[in-house]
CSV table of C-alpha atoms and ligand atoms in Angstrom, one decimal:
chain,number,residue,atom,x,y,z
L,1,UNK,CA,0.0,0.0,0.0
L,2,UNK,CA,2.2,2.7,-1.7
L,3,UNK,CA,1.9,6.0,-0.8
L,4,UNK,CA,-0.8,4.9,2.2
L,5,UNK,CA,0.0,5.4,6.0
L,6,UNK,CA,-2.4,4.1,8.5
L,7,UNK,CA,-1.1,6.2,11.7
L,8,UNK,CA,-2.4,8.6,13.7
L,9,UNK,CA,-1.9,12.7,13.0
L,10,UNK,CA,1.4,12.7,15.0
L,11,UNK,CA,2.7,11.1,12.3
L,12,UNK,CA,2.0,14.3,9.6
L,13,UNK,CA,5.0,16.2,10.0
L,14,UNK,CA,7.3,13.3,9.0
L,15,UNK,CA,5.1,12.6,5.5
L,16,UNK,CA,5.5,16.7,5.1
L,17,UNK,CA,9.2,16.9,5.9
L,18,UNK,CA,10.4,13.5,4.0
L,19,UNK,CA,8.7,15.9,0.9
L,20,UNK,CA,10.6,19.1,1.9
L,21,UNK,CA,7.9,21.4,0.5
L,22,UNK,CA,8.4,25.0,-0.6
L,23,UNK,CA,4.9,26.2,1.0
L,24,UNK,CA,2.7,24.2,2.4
L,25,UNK,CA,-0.9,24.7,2.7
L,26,UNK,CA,-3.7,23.1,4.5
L,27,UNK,CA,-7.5,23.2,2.8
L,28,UNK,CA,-10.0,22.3,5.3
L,29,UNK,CA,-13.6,23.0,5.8
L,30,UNK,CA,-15.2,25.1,8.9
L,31,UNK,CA,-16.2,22.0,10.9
L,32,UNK,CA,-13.4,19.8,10.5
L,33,UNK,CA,-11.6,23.3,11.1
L,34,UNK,CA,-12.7,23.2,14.2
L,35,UNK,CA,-12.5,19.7,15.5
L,36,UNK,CA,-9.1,18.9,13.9
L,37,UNK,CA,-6.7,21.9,12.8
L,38,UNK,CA,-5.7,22.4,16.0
L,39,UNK,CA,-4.3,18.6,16.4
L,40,UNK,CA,-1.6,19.2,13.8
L,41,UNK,CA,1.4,19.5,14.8
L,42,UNK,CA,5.0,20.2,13.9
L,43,UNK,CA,4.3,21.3,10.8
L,44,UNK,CA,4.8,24.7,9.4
L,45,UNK,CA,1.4,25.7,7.4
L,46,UNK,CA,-0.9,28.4,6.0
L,47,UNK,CA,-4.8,27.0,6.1
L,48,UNK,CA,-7.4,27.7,3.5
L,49,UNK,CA,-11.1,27.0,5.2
L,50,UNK,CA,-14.0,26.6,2.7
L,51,UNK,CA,-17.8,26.5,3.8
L,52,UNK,CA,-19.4,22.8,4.7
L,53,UNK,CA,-21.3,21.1,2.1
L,54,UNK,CA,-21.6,19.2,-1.2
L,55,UNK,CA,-23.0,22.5,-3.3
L,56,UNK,CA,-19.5,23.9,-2.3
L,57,UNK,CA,-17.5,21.4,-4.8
L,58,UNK,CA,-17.4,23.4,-7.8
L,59,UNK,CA,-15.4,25.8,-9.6
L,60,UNK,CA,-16.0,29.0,-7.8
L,61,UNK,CA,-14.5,27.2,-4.5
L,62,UNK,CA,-11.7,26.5,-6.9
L,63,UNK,CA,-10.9,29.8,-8.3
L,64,UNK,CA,-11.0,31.3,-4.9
L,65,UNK,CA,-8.5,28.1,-3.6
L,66,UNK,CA,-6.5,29.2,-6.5
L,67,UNK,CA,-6.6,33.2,-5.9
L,68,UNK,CA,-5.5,32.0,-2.6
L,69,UNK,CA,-2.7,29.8,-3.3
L,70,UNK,CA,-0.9,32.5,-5.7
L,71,UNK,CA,-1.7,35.0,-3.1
L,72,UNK,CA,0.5,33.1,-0.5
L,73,UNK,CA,3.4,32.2,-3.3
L,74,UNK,CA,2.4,28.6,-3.5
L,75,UNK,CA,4.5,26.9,-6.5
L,76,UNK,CA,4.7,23.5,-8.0
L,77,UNK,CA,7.4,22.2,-5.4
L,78,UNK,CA,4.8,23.1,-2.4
L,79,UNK,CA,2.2,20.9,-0.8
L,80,UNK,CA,-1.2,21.2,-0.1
L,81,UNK,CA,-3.0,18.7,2.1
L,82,UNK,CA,-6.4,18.1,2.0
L,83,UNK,CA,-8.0,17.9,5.4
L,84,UNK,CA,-11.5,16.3,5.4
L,85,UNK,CA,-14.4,14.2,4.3
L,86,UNK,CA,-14.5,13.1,0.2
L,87,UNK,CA,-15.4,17.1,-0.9
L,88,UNK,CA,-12.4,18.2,0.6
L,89,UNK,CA,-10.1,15.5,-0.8
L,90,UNK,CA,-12.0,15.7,-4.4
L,91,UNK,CA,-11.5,19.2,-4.2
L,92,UNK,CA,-7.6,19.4,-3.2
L,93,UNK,CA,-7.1,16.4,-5.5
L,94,UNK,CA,-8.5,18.6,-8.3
L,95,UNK,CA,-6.8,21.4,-7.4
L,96,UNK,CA,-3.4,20.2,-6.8
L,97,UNK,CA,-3.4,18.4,-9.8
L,98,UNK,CA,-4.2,21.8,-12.1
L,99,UNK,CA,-2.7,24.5,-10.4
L,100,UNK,CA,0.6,24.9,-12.5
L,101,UNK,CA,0.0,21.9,-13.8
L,102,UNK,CA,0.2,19.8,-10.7
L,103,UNK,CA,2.1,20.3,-7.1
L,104,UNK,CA,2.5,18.0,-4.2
L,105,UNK,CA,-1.3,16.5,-2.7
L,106,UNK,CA,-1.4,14.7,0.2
L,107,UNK,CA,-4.8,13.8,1.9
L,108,UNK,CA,-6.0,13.0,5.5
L,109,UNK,CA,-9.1,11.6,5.2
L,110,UNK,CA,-11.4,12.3,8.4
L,111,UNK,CA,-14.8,10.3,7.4
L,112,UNK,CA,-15.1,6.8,7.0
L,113,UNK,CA,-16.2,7.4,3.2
L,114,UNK,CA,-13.2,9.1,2.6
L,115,UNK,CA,-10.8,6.8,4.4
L,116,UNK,CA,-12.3,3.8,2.5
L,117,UNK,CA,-12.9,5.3,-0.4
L,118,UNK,CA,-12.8,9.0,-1.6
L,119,UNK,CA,-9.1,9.8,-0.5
L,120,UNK,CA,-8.1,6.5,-2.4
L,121,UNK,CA,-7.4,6.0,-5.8
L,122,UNK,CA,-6.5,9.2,-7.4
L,123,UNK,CA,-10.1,10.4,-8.9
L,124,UNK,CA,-10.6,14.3,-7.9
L,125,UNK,CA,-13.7,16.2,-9.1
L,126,UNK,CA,-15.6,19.0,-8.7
L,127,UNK,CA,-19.8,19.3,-9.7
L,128,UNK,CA,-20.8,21.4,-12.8
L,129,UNK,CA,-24.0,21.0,-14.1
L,130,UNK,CA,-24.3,17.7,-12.7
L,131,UNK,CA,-22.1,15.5,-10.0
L,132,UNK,CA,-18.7,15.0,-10.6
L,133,UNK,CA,-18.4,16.4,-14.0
L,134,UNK,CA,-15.2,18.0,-14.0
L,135,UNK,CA,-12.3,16.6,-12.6
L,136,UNK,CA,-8.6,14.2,-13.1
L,137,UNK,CA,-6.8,11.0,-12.0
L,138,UNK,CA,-4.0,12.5,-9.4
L,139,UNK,CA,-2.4,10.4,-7.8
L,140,UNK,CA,-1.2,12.0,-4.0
L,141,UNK,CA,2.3,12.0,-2.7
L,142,UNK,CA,0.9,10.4,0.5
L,143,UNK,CA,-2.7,9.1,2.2
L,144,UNK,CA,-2.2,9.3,6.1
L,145,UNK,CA,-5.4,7.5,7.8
L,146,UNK,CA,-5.4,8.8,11.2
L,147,UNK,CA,-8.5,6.5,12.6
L,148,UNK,CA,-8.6,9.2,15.6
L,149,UNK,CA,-10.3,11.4,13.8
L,150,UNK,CA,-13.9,9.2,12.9
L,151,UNK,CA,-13.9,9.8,16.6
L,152,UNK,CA,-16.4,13.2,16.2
L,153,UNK,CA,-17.8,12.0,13.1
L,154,UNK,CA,-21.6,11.7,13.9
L,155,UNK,CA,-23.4,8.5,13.5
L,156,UNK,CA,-25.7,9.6,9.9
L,157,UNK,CA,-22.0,9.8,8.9
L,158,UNK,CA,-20.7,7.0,9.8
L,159,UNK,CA,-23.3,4.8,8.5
L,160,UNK,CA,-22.9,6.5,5.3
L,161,UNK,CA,-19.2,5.4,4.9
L,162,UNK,CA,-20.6,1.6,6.8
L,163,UNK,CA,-22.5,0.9,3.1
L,164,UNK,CA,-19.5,1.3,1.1
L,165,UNK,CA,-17.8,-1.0,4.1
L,166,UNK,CA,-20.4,-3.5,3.6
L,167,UNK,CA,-19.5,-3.6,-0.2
L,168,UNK,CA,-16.1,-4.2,0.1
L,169,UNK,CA,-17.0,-7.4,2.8
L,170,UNK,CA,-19.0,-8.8,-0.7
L,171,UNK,CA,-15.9,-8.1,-3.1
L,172,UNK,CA,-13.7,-9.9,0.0
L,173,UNK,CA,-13.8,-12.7,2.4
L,174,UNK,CA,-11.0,-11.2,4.8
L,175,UNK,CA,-13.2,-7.5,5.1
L,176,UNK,CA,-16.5,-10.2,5.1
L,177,UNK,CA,-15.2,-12.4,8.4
L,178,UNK,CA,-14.2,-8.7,10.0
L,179,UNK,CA,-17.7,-7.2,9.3
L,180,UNK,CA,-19.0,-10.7,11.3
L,181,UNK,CA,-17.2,-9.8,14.0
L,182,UNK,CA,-18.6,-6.5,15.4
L,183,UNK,CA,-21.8,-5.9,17.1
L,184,UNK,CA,-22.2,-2.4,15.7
L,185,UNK,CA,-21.1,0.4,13.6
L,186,UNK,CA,-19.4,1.8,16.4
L,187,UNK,CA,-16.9,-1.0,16.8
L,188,UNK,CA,-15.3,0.4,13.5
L,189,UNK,CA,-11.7,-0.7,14.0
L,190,UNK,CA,-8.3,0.4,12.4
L,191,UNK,CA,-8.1,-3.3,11.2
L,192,UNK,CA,-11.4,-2.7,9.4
L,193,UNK,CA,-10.6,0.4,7.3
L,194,UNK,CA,-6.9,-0.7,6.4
L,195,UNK,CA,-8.5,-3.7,5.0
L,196,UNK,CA,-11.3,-2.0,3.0
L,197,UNK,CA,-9.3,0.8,1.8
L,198,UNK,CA,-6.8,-2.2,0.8
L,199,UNK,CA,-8.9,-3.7,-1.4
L,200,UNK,CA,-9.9,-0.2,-3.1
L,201,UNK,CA,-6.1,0.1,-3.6
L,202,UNK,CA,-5.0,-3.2,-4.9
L,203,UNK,CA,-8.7,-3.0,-7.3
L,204,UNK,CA,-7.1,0.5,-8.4
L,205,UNK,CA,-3.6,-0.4,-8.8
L,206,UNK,CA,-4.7,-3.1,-11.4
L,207,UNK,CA,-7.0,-0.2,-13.4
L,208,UNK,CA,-7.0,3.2,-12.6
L,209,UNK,CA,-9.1,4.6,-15.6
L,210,UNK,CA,-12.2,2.4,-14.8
L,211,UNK,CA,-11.2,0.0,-18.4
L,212,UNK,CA,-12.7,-3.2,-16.4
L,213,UNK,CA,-11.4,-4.3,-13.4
L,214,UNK,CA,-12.2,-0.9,-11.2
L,215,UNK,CA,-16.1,-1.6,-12.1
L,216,UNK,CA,-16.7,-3.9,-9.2
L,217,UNK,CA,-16.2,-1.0,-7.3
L,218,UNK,CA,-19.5,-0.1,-9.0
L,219,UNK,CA,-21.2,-3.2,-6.7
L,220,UNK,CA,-24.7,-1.9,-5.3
L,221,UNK,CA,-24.2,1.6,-7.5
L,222,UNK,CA,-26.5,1.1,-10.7
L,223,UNK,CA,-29.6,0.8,-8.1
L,224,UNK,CA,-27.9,3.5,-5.7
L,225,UNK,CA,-28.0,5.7,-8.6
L,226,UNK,CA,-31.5,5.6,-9.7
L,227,UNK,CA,-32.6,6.1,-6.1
L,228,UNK,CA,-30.7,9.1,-5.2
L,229,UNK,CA,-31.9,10.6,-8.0
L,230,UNK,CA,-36.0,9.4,-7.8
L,231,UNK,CA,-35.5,11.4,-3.8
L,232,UNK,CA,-34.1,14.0,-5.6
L,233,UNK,CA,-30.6,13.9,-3.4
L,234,UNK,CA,-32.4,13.4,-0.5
L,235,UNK,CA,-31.3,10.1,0.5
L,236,UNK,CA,-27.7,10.0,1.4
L,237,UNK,CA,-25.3,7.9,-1.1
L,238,UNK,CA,-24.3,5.4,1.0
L,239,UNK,CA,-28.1,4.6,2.0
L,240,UNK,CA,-28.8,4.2,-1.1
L,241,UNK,CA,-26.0,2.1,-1.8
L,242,UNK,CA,-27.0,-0.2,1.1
L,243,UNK,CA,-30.4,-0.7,-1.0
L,244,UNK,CA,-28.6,-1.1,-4.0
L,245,UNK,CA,-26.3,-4.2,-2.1
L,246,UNK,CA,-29.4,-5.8,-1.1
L,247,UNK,CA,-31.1,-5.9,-4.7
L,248,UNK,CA,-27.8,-7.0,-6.5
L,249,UNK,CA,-27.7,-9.8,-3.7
L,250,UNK,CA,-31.1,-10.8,-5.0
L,251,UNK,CA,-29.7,-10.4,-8.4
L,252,UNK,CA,-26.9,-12.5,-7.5
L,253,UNK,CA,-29.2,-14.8,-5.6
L,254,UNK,CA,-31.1,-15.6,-9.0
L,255,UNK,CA,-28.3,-16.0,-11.3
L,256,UNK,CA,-25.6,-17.5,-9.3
L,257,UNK,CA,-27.8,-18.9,-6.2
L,258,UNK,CA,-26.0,-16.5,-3.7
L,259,UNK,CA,-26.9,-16.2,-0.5
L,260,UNK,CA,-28.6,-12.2,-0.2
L,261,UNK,CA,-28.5,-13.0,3.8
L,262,UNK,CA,-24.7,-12.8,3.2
L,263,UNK,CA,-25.1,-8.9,2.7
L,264,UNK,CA,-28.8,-8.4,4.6
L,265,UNK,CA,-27.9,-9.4,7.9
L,266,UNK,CA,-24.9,-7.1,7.5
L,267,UNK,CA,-26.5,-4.1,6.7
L,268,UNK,CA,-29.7,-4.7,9.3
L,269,UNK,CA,-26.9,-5.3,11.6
L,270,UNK,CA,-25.4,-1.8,11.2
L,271,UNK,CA,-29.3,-0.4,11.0
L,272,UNK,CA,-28.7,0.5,7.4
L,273,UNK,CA,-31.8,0.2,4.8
L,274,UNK,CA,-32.4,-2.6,2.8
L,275,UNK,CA,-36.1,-1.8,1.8
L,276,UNK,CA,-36.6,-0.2,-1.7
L,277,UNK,CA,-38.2,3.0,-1.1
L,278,UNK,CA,-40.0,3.5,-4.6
L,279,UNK,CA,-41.9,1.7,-7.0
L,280,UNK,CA,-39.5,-1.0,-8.9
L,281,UNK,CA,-41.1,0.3,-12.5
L,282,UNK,CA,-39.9,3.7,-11.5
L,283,UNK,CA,-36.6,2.3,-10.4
L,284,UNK,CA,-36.5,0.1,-13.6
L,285,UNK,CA,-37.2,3.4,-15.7
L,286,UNK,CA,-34.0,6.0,-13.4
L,287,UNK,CA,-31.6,2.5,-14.9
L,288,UNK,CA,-32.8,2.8,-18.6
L,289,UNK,CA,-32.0,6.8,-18.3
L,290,UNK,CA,-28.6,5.8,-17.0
L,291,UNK,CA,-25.7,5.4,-19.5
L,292,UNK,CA,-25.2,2.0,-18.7
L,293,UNK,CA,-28.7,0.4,-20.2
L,294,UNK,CA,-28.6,-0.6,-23.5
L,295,UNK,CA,-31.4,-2.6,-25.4
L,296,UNK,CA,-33.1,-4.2,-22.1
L,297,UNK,CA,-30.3,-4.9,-20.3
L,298,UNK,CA,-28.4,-3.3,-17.5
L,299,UNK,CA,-25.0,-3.7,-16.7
L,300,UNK,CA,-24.6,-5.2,-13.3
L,301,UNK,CA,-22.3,-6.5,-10.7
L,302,UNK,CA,-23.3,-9.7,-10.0
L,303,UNK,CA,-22.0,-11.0,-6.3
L,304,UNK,CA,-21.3,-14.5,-7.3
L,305,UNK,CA,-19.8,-16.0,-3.7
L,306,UNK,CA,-18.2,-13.9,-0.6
L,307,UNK,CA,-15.1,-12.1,-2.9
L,308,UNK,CA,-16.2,-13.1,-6.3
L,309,UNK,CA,-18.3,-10.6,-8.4
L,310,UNK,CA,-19.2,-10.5,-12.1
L,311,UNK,CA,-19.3,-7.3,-14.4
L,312,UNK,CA,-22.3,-8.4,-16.6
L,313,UNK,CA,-25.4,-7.2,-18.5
L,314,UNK,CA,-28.7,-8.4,-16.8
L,315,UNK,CA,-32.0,-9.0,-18.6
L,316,UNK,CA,-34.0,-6.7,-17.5
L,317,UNK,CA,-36.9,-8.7,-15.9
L,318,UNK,CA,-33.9,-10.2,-13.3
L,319,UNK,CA,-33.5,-7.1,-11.9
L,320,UNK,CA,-37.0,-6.1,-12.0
L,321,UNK,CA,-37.9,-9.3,-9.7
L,322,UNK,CA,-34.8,-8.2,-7.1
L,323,UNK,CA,-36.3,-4.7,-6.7
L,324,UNK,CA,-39.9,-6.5,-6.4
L,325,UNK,CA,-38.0,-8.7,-4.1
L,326,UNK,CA,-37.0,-5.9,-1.4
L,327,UNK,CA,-40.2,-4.0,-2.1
I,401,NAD,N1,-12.8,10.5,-5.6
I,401,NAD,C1,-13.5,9.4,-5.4
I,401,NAD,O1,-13.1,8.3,-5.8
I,401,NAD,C2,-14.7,9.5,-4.5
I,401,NAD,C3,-15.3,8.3,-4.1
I,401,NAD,C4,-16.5,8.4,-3.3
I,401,NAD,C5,-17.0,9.6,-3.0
I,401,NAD,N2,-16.4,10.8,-3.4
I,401,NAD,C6,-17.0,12.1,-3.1
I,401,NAD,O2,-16.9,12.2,-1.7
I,401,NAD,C7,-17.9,13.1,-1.3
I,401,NAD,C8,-18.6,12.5,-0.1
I,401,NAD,O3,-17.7,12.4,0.9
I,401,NAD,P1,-18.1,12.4,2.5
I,401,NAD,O4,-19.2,11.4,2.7
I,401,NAD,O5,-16.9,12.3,3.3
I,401,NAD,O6,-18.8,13.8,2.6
I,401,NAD,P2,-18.3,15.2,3.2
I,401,NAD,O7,-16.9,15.5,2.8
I,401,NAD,O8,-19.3,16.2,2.9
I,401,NAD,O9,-18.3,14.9,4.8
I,401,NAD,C9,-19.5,14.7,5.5
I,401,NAD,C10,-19.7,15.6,6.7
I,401,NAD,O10,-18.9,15.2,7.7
I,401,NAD,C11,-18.1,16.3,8.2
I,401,NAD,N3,-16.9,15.8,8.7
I,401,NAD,C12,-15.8,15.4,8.1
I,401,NAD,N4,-14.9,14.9,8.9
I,401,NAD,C13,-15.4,14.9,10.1
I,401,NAD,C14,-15.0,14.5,11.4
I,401,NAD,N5,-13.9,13.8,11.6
I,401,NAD,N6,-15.8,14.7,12.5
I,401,NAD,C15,-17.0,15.3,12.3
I,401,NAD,N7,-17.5,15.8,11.1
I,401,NAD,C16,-16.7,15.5,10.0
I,401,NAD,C17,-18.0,17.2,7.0
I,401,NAD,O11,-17.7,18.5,7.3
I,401,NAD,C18,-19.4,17.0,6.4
I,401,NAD,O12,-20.3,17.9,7.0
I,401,NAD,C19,-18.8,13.3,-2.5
I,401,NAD,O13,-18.6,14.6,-3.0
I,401,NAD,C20,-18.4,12.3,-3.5
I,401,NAD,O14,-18.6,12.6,-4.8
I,401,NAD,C21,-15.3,10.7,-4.2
């Protein structure tokens, strides 16, 4: 795991002086601002703080960042660390890699979505004119996961990161026998989110640009899709993803006789939904909208066993029985 540290924030001056930085700069939002700036230590840095919130990640935040960064005389051989959930590490990913053409990144993830997930595997992005649209594969100097910090992350949160946990214990038996082992999502363990964010990496490492092998990642997301948008946004990601698991177990179920129970007592464990919240023919309609139907079929990832998935198009009337399934 290249370029990943699992420590604690002690150990951030020692990632930031091995890269003897010109400048180094720290972009953080206003509440992890105030639960974590302060904890950093021994390190010599100017701070940019940026409002809270998703409809922050676009290019005006940018183009201030950047005013910013030329105002303080930041130059291709300085740093800037990216201090936060996945809009601050998407957003310091996006800028690092185009402000003069790319200086140092490193990332300290502080939500479990971003330790498993965002803050791995070099994607940065900001939203215009619809999520994600804009963005480049930059790969950071350094990752430090400092587990310490999911201590004030507050429970919605945390069970927002748990779905994308949940995934990765489908795509592998090791994260799978972990996941067995806890009572609840507050027994979230170092061992836990060095495993999950390992098997992001070693997916990653094989495909960055999403070819082939980087679309299991995609496990529980067509479904997840389609219901973020039928709520308008209003369900969180990760809840929908949770739904999403659950009808691509059933998928799974019917194609490959898995076992769904494998991924639904998980999730109920962790209190996360597994119950479809709209009407599978609206559901079925969100999919066929999405990019990735073509002619009655819907590309899928299909668990086959505990850390075996395929990437495959699905008739259509197999995924409509799943959804009817967790109706
Ligand atoms: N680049 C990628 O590969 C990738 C992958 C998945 C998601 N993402 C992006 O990540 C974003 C979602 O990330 P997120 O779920 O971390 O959201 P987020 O960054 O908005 O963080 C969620 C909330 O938690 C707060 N917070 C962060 N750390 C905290 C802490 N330690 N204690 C208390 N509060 C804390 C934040 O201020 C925010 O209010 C989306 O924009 C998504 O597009 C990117």
């Amino acid at each position: 795991m290249e370029g990943v540290k699992f420590g604690t924030l002690s150990d951030l001056s020692s990632l930031v002086s091995e890269l003897s930085p010109y400048r180094t700069v720290v972009l953080t939002n206003t509440t992890v601002e105030r639960l974590w700036l302060g904890k950093l230590e021994g390190i010599d840095a100017e701070t940019i703080v940026i409002p809270d919130g998703e409809e922050h990640k676009n290019i005006e935040t940018v183009k201030e960042i950047w005013a910013r960064l030329q105002g303080l005389g930041f130059t291709r051989k300085s740093l800037l660390i990216g201090l936060g959930g996945g809009v601050i590490t998407d957003i310091a990913g996006f800028v690092a890699s185009t402000y003069m053409r790319g200086t140092m990144l490193g990332l300290v993830p502080t939500t479990l979505l971003a330790q498993v997930d965002a803050a791995i595997g070099g994607k940065t992005g900001v939203n215009f004119n619809g999520k994600n649209m804009i963005g480049t594969f930059y790969l950071p100097d350094f990752v430090l996961i400092a587990h310490e910090t999911l201590s004030t992350l507050p429970r919605e949160e945390l069970l927002n990161g748990m779905a994308e946990v949940v995934k990765y214990g489908v795509l592998d038996g090791n994260v799978h026998s972990l996941l067995k082992r806890l009572d609840s999502v507050d027994d979230v363990n170092p061992e836990l989110v060095r495993a999950c964010a390992g098997v992001k990496l070693r997916v990653v490492e094989e495909d960055l640009r999403e070819g082939g092998k980087r679309r299991v990642l995609n496990l529980g997301h067509t479904t997840a899709h389609a219901i973020e948008k039928l709520s308008n946004y209003t369900i969180k990601h990760g809840f929908a993803v949770s739904i999403g698991l659950m009808v691509a177990a059933k998928v799974g179920e019917t194609m490959y006789g898995f076992d769904p129970g494998k991924v639904g007592e998980l999730l109920e464990k962790f209190g996360l939904p597994t119950r479809l919240p709209f009407e599978p023919d609206e559901v079925l309609r969100e999919m066929r909208l999405d990019k990735k139907s073509w002619y009655g079929k819907l590309t899928f990832v299909v668990p086959v066993d505990i850390g075996e998935v395929t990437v495959e198009e699905v008739e259509e009337d197999v995924v409509r029985r799943a959804l009817e399934a967790v109706r």
